[in-house]
XYZ file of C-alpha atoms in Angstrom:
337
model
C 44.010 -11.566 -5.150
C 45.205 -8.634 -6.977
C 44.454 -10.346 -10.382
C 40.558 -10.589 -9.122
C 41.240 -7.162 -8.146
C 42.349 -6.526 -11.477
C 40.064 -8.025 -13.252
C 37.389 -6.961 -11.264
C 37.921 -2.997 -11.839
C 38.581 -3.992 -15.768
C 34.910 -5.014 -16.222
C 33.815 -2.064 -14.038
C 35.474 0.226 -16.726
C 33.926 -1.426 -19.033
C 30.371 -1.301 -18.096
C 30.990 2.322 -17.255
C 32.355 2.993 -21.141
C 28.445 1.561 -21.993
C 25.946 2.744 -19.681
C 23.506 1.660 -22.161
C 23.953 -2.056 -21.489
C 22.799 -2.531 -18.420
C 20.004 -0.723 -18.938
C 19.077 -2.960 -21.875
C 19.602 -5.694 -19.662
C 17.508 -4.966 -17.275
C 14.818 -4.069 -19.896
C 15.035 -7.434 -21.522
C 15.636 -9.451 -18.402
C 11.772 -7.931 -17.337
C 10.752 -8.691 -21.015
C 11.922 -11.993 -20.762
C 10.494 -12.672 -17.041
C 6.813 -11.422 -18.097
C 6.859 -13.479 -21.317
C 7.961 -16.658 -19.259
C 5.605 -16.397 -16.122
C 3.143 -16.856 -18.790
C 4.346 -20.205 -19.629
C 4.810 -20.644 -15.569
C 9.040 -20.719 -16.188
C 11.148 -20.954 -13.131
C 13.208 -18.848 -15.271
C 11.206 -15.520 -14.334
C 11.478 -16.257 -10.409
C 15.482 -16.839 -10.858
C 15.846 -13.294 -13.022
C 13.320 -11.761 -10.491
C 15.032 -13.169 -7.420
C 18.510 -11.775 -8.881
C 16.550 -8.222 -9.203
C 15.391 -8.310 -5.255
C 18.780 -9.550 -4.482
C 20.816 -6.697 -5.731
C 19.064 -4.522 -3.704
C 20.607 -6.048 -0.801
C 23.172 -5.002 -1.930
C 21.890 -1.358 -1.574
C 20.465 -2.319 1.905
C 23.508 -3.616 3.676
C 26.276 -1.421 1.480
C 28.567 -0.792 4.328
C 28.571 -3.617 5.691
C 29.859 -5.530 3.027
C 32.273 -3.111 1.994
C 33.616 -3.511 5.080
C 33.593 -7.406 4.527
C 35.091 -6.794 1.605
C 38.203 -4.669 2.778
C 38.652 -7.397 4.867
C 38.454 -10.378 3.093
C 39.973 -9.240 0.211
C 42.363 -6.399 1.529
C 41.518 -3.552 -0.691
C 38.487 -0.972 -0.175
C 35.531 -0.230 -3.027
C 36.422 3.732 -3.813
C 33.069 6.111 -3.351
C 32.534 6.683 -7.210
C 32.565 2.701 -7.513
C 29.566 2.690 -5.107
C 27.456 5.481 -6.564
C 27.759 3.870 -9.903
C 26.978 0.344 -8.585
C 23.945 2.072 -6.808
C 22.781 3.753 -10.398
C 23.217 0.349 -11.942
C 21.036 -1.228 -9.682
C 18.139 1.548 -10.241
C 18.608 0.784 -13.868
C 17.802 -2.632 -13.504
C 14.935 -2.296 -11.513
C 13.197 0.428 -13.325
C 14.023 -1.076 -17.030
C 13.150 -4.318 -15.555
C 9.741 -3.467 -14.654
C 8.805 -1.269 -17.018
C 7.136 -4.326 -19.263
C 4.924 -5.085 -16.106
C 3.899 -1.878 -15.814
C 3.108 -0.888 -19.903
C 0.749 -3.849 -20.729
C -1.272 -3.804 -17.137
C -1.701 -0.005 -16.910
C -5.426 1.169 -17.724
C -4.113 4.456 -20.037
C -7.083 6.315 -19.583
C -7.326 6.486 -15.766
C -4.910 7.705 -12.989
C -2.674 5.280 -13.267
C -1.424 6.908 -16.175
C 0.789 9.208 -13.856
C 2.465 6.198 -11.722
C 3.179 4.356 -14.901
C 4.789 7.576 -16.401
C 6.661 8.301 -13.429
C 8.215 5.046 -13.793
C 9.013 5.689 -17.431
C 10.526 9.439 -16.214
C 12.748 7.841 -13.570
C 14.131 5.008 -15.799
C 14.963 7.680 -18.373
C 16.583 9.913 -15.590
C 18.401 6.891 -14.557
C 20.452 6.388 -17.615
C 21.257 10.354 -18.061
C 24.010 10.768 -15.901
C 23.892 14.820 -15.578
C 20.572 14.302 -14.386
C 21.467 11.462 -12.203
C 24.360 12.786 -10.639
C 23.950 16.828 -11.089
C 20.090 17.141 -10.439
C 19.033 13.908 -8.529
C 21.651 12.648 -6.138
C 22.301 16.441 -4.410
C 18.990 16.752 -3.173
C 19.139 13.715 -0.712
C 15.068 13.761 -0.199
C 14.604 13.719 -3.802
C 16.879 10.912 -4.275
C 15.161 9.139 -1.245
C 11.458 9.310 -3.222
C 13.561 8.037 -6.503
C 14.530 5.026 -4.350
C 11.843 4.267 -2.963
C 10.076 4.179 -6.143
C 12.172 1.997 -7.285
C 12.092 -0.725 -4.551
C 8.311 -0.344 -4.638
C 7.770 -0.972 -8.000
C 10.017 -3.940 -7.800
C 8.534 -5.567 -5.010
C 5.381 -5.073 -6.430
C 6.621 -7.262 -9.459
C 9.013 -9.415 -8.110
C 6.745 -11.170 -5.273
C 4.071 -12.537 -7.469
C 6.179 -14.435 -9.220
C 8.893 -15.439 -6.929
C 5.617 -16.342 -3.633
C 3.103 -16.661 -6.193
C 1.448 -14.214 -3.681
C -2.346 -12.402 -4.648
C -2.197 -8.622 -5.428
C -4.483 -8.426 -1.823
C -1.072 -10.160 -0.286
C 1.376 -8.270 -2.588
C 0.757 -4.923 -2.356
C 0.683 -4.336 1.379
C 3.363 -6.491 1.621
C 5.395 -4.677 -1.216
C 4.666 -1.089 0.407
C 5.543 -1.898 4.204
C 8.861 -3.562 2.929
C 9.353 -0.147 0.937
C 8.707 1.822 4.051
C 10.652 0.137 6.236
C 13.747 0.030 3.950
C 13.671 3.768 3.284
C 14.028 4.299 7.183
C 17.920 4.648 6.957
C 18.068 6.963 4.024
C 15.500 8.785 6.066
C 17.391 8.773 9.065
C 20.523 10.255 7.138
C 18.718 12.990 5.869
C 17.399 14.291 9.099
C 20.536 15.645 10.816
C 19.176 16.913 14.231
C 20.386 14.917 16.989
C 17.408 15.515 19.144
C 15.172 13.274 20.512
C 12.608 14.432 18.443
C 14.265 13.107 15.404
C 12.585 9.659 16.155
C 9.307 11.201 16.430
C 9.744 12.465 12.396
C 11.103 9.243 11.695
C 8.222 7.487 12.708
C 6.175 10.060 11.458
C 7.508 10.202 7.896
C 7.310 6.793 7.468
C 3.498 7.266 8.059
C 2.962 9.644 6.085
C 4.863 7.253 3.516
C 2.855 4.277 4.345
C 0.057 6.393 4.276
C -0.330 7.929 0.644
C 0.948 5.018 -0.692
C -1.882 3.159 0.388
C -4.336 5.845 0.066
C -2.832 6.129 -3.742
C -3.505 2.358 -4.982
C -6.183 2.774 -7.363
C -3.473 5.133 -9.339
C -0.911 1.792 -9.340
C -1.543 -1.254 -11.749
C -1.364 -4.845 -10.930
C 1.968 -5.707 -12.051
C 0.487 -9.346 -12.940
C -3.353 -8.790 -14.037
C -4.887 -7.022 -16.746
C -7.856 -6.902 -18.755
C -7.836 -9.055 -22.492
C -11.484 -8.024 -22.864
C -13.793 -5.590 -21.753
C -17.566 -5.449 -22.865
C -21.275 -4.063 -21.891
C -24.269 -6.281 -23.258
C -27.932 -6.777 -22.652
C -27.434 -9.927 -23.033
C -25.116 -13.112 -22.190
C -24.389 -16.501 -23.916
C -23.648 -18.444 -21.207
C -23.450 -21.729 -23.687
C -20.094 -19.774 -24.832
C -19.652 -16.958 -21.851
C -19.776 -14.272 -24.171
C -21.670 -10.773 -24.035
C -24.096 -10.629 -27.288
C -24.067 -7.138 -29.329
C -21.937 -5.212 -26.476
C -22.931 -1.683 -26.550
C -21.124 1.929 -25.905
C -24.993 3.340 -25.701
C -28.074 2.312 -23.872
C -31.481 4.500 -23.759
C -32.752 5.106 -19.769
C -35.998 2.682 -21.011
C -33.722 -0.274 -21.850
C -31.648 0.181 -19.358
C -34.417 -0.422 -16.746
C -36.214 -2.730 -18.816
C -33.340 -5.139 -19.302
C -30.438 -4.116 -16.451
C -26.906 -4.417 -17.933
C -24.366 -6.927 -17.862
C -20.656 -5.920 -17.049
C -18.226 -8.763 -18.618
C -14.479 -8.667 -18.371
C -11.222 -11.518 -19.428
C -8.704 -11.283 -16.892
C -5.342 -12.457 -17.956
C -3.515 -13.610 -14.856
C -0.766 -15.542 -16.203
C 0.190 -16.866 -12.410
C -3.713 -17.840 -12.109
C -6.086 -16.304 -9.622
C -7.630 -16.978 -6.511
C -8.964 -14.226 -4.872
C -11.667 -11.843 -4.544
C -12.563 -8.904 -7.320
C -14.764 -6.570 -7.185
C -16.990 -4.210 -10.171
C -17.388 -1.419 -8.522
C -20.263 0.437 -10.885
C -20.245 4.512 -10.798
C -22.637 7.217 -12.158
C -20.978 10.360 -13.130
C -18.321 9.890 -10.972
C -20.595 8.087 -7.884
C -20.262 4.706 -6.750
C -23.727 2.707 -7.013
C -22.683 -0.575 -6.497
C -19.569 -2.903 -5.584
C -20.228 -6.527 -6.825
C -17.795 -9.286 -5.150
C -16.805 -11.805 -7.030
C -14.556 -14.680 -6.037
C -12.735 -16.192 -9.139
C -9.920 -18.909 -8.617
C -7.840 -20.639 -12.074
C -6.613 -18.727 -15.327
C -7.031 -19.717 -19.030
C -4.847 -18.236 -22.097
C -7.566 -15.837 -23.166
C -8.269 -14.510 -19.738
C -10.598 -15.797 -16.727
C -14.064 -14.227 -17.426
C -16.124 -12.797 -15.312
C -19.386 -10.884 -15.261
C -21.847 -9.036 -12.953
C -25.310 -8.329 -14.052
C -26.654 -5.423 -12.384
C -31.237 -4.746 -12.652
C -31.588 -2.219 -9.938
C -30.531 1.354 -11.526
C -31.319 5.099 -10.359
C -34.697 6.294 -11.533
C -32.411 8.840 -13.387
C -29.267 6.775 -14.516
C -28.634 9.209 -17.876
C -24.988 9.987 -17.687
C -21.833 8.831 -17.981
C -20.841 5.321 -16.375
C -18.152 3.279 -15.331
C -17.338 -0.351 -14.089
C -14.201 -0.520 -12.698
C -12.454 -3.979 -11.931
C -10.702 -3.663 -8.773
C -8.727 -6.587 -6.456
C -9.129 -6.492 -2.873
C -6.197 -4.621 -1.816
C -8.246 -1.438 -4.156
C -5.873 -1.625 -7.073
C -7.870 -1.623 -10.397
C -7.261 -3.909 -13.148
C -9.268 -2.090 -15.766
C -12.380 0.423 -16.116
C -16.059 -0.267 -18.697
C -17.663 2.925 -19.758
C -20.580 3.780 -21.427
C -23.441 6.277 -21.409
C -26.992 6.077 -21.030
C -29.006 8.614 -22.963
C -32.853 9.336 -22.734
């Protein structure tokens, strides 16, 4: 046992003389994972499963450490911990950074929730701000991991249940929620019986936003290969003819519009979209459409919309949306007179 021991702390030390590597690791372990659910590899589910199970780890820390002690006879020291606990946000947050990048519409909210993810990797691997600036403030540190968790879950269950973002993300944010509560519960100290009320009532409030905030978060496992605007459909090839970035008010009403996106979903679909078409920041119109399969270039799908304002000059979008509100991509173009 005390050459395990030995050995054990000796590839500690030197994982701790190269931070760098395990953030690499986890960056190329998510690299790897969204290049092979494309090919449908079991691979991804096995590095994605490893990625939820270290954060068991996190979950039930003192209780293993006390397993450990005594199985093993010897106690993990504090600084061993923390740094096991940074390791493990490195992984997560390198590891689904990938996801993130290619399914996040750059010109829309979801701009900030992407580059929050890219600011708390960074801080992750910076261990002044790690250490000096993050862990003291304990409710800081408590958004930071739940971030983290979050944004893996919302990865990792795709692939490993093969779930539907409408499944997913719900799923993903009560798990989040309800593994925050004991970081929560450390950080408020009153012994009161009040404390459970702002418990209960912080993990609302989390619940709550997070929901209310989907729109801003990309679907780790969708995103758009194509986007177009055309007059006109070939439905021989199912392809928009001459798409457009203008349209006059006449041909507009003359003609109506058709809305055509490709949506890669490399773990297929089957489930329920919606275009949601919006006038200068109105919604007009949400279009259902239920779409099931998945082909290389992207499952494409179209709504063709006849029945405008009598003044539709302005600035339009389509945005692609799943059912649980979180939006694949956004069409824009503007009608003139």
């Amino acid at each position: 046992m005390p050459v395990l021991k030995q050995q054990v702390f000796r590839l500690i030390a030197l994982v701790q003389r190269h931070p760098g590597v395990v953030a690499i690791f986890g960056f190329v372990s998510g690299l790897a994972s969204f290049l092979l659910v494309e090919r449908q590899a079991e691979l991804a589910q096995v590095l994605a499963l490893v990625m939820l199970v270290s954060w068991l780890w996190l979950i039930l820390e003192n209780v293993l450490r006390e397993r450990i002690a005594h199985w093993f006879g010897f106690e993990l020291p504090p600084p061993l911990l923390r740094y096991a606990t940074q390791m493990i946000h490195q992984e997560s947050l390198f590891f689904v950074l990938p996801f993130f990048f290619i399914t996040t519409t750059w010109n829309s909210g979801q701009l900030l929730f992407s580059g929050l993810l890219a600011s708390a990797a960074l801080i992750s691997i910076i261990d002044p701000l790690y250490y000096k600036w993050l862990a003291p403030r304990r409710w800081l540190f408590l958004a930071f991991h739940t971030l983290a968790l979050f944004a893996l879950l919302l990865t990792a269950l795709p692939i490993i249940f093969k779930l539907t973002t409408a499944q997913s993300y719900p799923l993903a944010l009560a798990a989040a929620v309800v593994l925050s509560f004991p970081s929560l519960y450390t950080v408020i100290s009153a012994k009161r019986w009040w404390r459970w009320l702002v418990l209960v009532g912080l993990m609302t409030l989390l619940g709550g936003g997070g929901w209310l905030a989907r729109i801003w978060v990309p679907p780790a496992t969708l995103w758009l290969n194509e986007v177009a605007v055309s007059t006109e459909m070939n439905d021989a090839q199912r392809a928009p003819v001459n798409p457009l970035k203008t349209i006059s008010d006449t041909q507009l009403h003359q003609q109506g519009l058709y809305a055509y996106a490709a949506i890669n979903a490399p773990r297929g679909l089957n489930e329920r979209i919606y275009h949601v078409w919006r006038h200068n920041g109105r919604e007009i119109e949400r279009i259902a459409l239920d779409i099931h399969g998945g082909r290389k270039k992207g499952y494409r799908a179209w709504t063709h919309k006849q029945n405008f304002p009598a003044d539709a000059v302005g600035r339009w979008q389509v945005q692609v949306l799943t059912e649980a509100g979180q939006m694949i991509g956004v069409l824009r173009f503007q009608v003139v007179q």
